[in-house]
Amino acid sequence: MRITEIYKSIQGESSFTGLPCVFVRTTGCDLRCSWCDSEFTFSGGTAMTVEEVVRRVEQFRCDLVELTGGEPLLQPDINELATRLCDAGNTVLIETGGHRDISKLDARVVRIMDLKCPASGECERNLWGNLAHLRPTDEVKFVIANRADYEWARDTIKRHCLEERVKILISTAYGLVHTKEVVEWMLEDGLRARFQLQSHKYIWRPNARGV
Ligand code: SF4
């Protein structure tokens, strides 16, 4: 596997927000979102075996583990790693861009899946077939950069009945839209979704790594 970093912090974006969490950040992404804050993951990294990653995670003595990137589903061994971490008694989350097949992951993994909004520039890459594989424990995330993104997210949620099927997360692209405005739009529409700030960016600096 190609790994950019493994570190312990608090979970910053999901229904697990605020909990201590070990992050395994893989290297490489096949998207280029306009507001990406993780370009440092696009190249470099260190080659590690699944066994080495598991042993490194164990050293942190924390039973919440998130696989993230970059795009973790690009790693051929990611399913094996997820299963090993589940077998060890961890709660395992994976954050994926939503353009790669999520169906092969261990059923115990909580999948936090983006649906890319238009302003990301990657909306055409959304793999709509993934929606059929979602479970109630999974979370679908929309990152909003403007009003048009919000309307796209709202209409997508309604069209696919996502409010009844999964947890929905609404985030803002950091610095591109007023958080207050997005919250007001959600309240006006009665959207059954969880608004979230990227809390790690408020605790540490916006582009800090390893936090
Ligand atoms: S999917 Fe994530 S890592 Fe990849 S370009 Fe988009 S924001 Fe960046």
Short mmCIF file of C-alpha atoms and ligand atoms in Angstrom, two decimals:
data_model
loop_
_atom_site.label_atom_id
_atom_site.label_comp_id
_atom_site.label_asym_id
_atom_site.label_seq_id
_atom_site.Cartn_x
_atom_site.Cartn_y
_atom_site.Cartn_z
CA MET A 1 0.00 0.00 0.00
CA ARG A 2 1.09 3.59 -0.51
CA ILE A 3 0.65 5.59 2.72
CA THR A 4 1.02 9.35 3.17
CA GLU A 5 0.61 9.41 6.95
CA ILE A 6 -0.79 7.55 9.96
CA TYR A 7 -1.64 9.66 12.99
CA LYS A 8 -4.06 10.12 15.84
CA SER A 9 -6.36 13.13 16.10
CA ILE A 10 -10.05 13.77 16.60
CA GLN A 11 -12.55 12.87 13.94
CA GLY A 12 -13.50 16.14 12.27
CA GLU A 13 -16.25 15.41 9.72
CA SER A 14 -19.04 12.87 10.18
CA SER A 15 -21.45 11.64 12.86
CA PHE A 16 -18.27 10.50 14.68
CA THR A 17 -17.03 14.11 14.96
CA GLY A 18 -15.12 14.88 18.11
CA LEU A 19 -14.07 11.31 18.93
CA PRO A 20 -10.40 10.28 19.12
CA CYS A 21 -9.51 8.52 15.89
CA VAL A 22 -6.49 7.05 14.13
CA PHE A 23 -6.25 8.16 10.52
CA VAL A 24 -4.61 6.06 7.82
CA ARG A 25 -4.15 8.43 4.90
CA THR A 26 -3.35 6.71 1.63
CA THR A 27 -1.47 8.30 -1.26
CA GLY A 28 -3.01 9.13 -4.64
CA CYS A 29 -6.32 10.42 -5.92
CA ASP A 30 -7.90 10.16 -9.36
CA LEU A 31 -10.11 13.23 -8.85
CA ARG A 32 -9.09 16.89 -8.79
CA CYS A 33 -11.80 18.74 -6.84
CA SER A 34 -11.49 22.49 -7.33
CA TRP A 35 -11.46 23.11 -3.56
CA CYS A 36 -9.27 20.13 -2.63
CA ASP A 37 -7.37 20.62 0.63
CA SER A 38 -5.41 17.38 0.37
CA GLU A 39 -3.14 17.89 -2.63
CA PHE A 40 -0.19 16.74 -0.55
CA THR A 41 -1.62 13.21 -0.86
CA PHE A 42 -1.43 13.13 -4.66
CA SER A 43 2.12 11.79 -4.78
CA GLY A 44 4.96 10.57 -2.63
CA GLY A 45 4.07 8.45 0.37
CA THR A 46 5.70 5.30 1.72
CA ALA A 47 5.21 1.69 0.66
CA MET A 48 3.84 -0.36 3.58
CA THR A 49 2.38 -3.84 3.85
CA VAL A 50 -1.08 -4.40 5.34
CA GLU A 51 0.66 -6.00 8.33
CA GLU A 52 2.84 -2.91 8.87
CA VAL A 53 -0.18 -0.59 8.74
CA VAL A 54 -2.11 -2.75 11.23
CA ARG A 55 0.85 -2.79 13.63
CA ARG A 56 1.30 0.98 13.37
CA VAL A 57 -2.43 1.56 14.06
CA GLU A 58 -2.26 -0.72 17.11
CA GLN A 59 0.46 1.46 18.63
CA PHE A 60 -2.04 4.32 19.06
CA ARG A 61 -4.35 2.23 21.29
CA CYS A 62 -7.52 3.78 19.84
CA ASP A 63 -10.41 1.66 18.54
CA LEU A 64 -11.81 4.15 16.01
CA VAL A 65 -9.86 4.03 12.73
CA GLU A 66 -10.51 5.99 9.56
CA LEU A 67 -9.16 5.11 6.13
CA THR A 68 -8.90 8.25 4.08
CA GLY A 69 -6.80 9.89 1.39
CA GLY A 70 -6.44 10.88 -1.33
CA GLU A 71 -8.76 8.11 -2.45
CA PRO A 72 -8.32 5.00 -0.30
CA LEU A 73 -10.27 2.77 -2.70
CA LEU A 74 -7.42 3.13 -5.20
CA GLN A 75 -5.26 0.88 -3.01
CA PRO A 76 -5.53 -2.77 -4.10
CA ASP A 77 -5.13 -4.00 -0.50
CA ILE A 78 -7.66 -1.62 1.08
CA ASN A 79 -10.38 -4.27 1.53
CA GLU A 80 -7.94 -6.61 3.26
CA LEU A 81 -6.75 -3.80 5.53
CA ALA A 82 -10.32 -2.82 6.44
CA THR A 83 -11.20 -6.42 7.31
CA ARG A 84 -8.05 -6.86 9.41
CA LEU A 85 -8.84 -3.69 11.37
CA CYS A 86 -12.46 -4.81 11.92
CA ASP A 87 -11.30 -8.27 13.05
CA ALA A 88 -9.08 -6.55 15.63
CA GLY A 89 -12.19 -5.01 17.21
CA ASN A 90 -11.97 -1.51 15.76
CA THR A 91 -14.78 0.62 14.41
CA VAL A 92 -13.58 1.31 10.88
CA LEU A 93 -14.65 4.28 8.78
CA ILE A 94 -13.68 4.94 5.18
CA GLU A 95 -13.95 8.29 3.43
CA THR A 96 -14.29 7.94 -0.30
CA GLY A 97 -14.93 10.38 -3.13
CA GLY A 98 -17.96 8.35 -4.27
CA HIS A 99 -16.66 7.60 -7.77
CA ARG A 100 -15.33 4.09 -7.02
CA ASP A 101 -17.23 0.90 -6.19
CA ILE A 102 -17.93 0.66 -2.45
CA SER A 103 -19.70 -2.72 -2.59
CA LYS A 104 -16.64 -4.92 -1.98
CA LEU A 105 -15.79 -3.43 1.41
CA ASP A 106 -16.29 -5.48 4.57
CA ALA A 107 -19.93 -5.07 5.70
CA ARG A 108 -18.73 -3.86 9.12
CA VAL A 109 -17.08 -0.75 7.60
CA VAL A 110 -18.93 2.57 7.88
CA ARG A 111 -18.72 4.16 4.46
CA ILE A 112 -18.63 7.95 4.39
CA MET A 113 -19.19 8.68 0.73
CA ASP A 114 -19.07 12.00 -1.07
CA LEU A 115 -21.45 12.91 -3.83
CA LYS A 116 -19.49 15.60 -5.64
CA CYS A 117 -21.46 18.80 -6.28
CA PRO A 118 -21.07 20.82 -9.52
CA ALA A 119 -18.59 23.41 -8.21
CA SER A 120 -16.12 20.64 -7.36
CA GLY A 121 -15.66 20.14 -11.12
CA GLU A 122 -16.00 16.37 -10.57
CA CYS A 123 -19.78 15.96 -10.51
CA GLU A 124 -19.71 13.84 -13.68
CA ARG A 125 -17.58 11.24 -11.90
CA ASN A 126 -20.21 10.33 -9.26
CA LEU A 127 -20.82 6.58 -9.43
CA TRP A 128 -24.59 6.48 -9.03
CA GLY A 129 -24.63 2.71 -8.77
CA ASN A 130 -23.07 3.08 -5.31
CA LEU A 131 -26.38 4.37 -3.94
CA ALA A 132 -27.90 0.88 -4.23
CA HIS A 133 -25.21 -0.47 -1.86
CA LEU A 134 -25.70 2.07 0.94
CA ARG A 135 -26.76 0.88 4.39
CA PRO A 136 -28.38 2.89 7.23
CA THR A 137 -25.00 3.00 9.00
CA ASP A 138 -23.38 4.75 6.01
CA GLU A 139 -23.07 8.50 5.57
CA VAL A 140 -23.36 10.54 2.37
CA LYS A 141 -21.55 13.86 2.32
CA PHE A 142 -22.11 16.93 0.16
CA VAL A 143 -19.52 19.72 0.17
CA ILE A 144 -21.25 22.97 -0.71
CA ALA A 145 -19.39 25.87 -2.37
CA ASN A 146 -22.36 28.04 -3.44
CA ARG A 147 -26.15 28.19 -3.72
CA ALA A 148 -26.20 26.12 -6.93
CA ASP A 149 -24.32 23.33 -5.13
CA TYR A 150 -26.83 23.46 -2.28
CA GLU A 151 -29.79 23.17 -4.65
CA TRP A 152 -28.11 20.28 -6.47
CA ALA A 153 -27.52 18.50 -3.15
CA ARG A 154 -31.07 19.09 -1.95
CA ASP A 155 -32.59 17.84 -5.20
CA THR A 156 -30.30 14.79 -5.24
CA ILE A 157 -31.26 13.93 -1.63
CA LYS A 158 -34.95 14.14 -2.49
CA ARG A 159 -34.70 12.30 -5.83
CA HIS A 160 -32.96 9.30 -4.22
CA CYS A 161 -34.91 9.40 -0.90
CA LEU A 162 -31.60 9.62 0.96
CA GLU A 163 -33.15 11.13 4.10
CA GLU A 164 -34.84 7.80 4.85
CA ARG A 165 -31.89 5.62 3.84
CA VAL A 166 -28.62 7.00 5.25
CA LYS A 167 -27.13 9.71 7.41
CA ILE A 168 -26.61 12.86 5.36
CA LEU A 169 -23.77 15.30 5.98
CA ILE A 170 -23.68 18.85 4.64
CA SER A 171 -20.26 20.54 4.73
CA THR A 172 -19.05 23.80 3.29
CA ALA A 173 -15.99 24.30 1.10
CA TYR A 174 -13.76 26.14 3.53
CA GLY A 175 -13.81 29.91 2.90
CA LEU A 176 -16.02 29.75 -0.24
CA VAL A 177 -19.51 30.13 1.22
CA HIS A 178 -20.93 31.51 4.45
CA THR A 179 -21.77 28.69 6.82
CA LYS A 180 -24.69 30.70 8.22
CA GLU A 181 -26.27 30.96 4.78
CA VAL A 182 -26.07 27.22 4.19
CA VAL A 183 -27.63 26.49 7.58
CA GLU A 184 -30.47 28.91 6.79
CA TRP A 185 -31.10 27.22 3.41
CA MET A 186 -31.27 23.83 5.14
CA LEU A 187 -33.72 25.11 7.75
CA GLU A 188 -35.91 26.79 5.12
CA ASP A 189 -36.17 23.51 3.23
CA GLY A 190 -36.54 21.34 6.34
CA LEU A 191 -33.70 19.17 5.11
CA ARG A 192 -33.11 16.17 7.39
CA ALA A 193 -29.34 16.38 7.25
CA ARG A 194 -26.49 17.02 9.65
CA PHE A 195 -24.66 20.30 9.09
CA GLN A 196 -21.00 20.03 10.00
CA LEU A 197 -17.96 22.19 10.18
CA GLN A 198 -14.56 20.69 9.47
CA SER A 199 -13.75 21.00 13.16
CA HIS A 200 -10.05 20.13 12.78
CA LYS A 201 -9.67 23.30 10.67
CA TYR A 202 -10.96 25.43 13.53
CA ILE A 203 -8.81 23.72 16.15
CA TRP A 204 -5.64 23.75 14.06
CA ARG A 205 -4.81 25.90 11.02
CA PRO A 206 -6.83 25.33 7.80
CA ASN A 207 -4.17 23.41 5.86
CA ALA A 208 -2.40 21.68 8.70
CA ARG A 209 -1.30 18.10 8.05
CA GLY A 210 -1.44 15.24 10.52
CA VAL A 211 -4.31 16.74 12.53
S1 SF4 B 1 -11.48 13.38 -3.74
FE1 SF4 B 1 -10.56 14.32 -1.93
S2 SF4 B 1 -8.33 14.13 -2.22
FE2 SF4 B 1 -9.29 13.75 -4.20
S3 SF4 B 1 -9.25 15.73 -5.26
FE3 SF4 B 1 -11.27 15.56 -4.22
S4 SF4 B 1 -10.98 16.51 -2.20
FE4 SF4 B 1 -8.92 16.11 -3.06
#
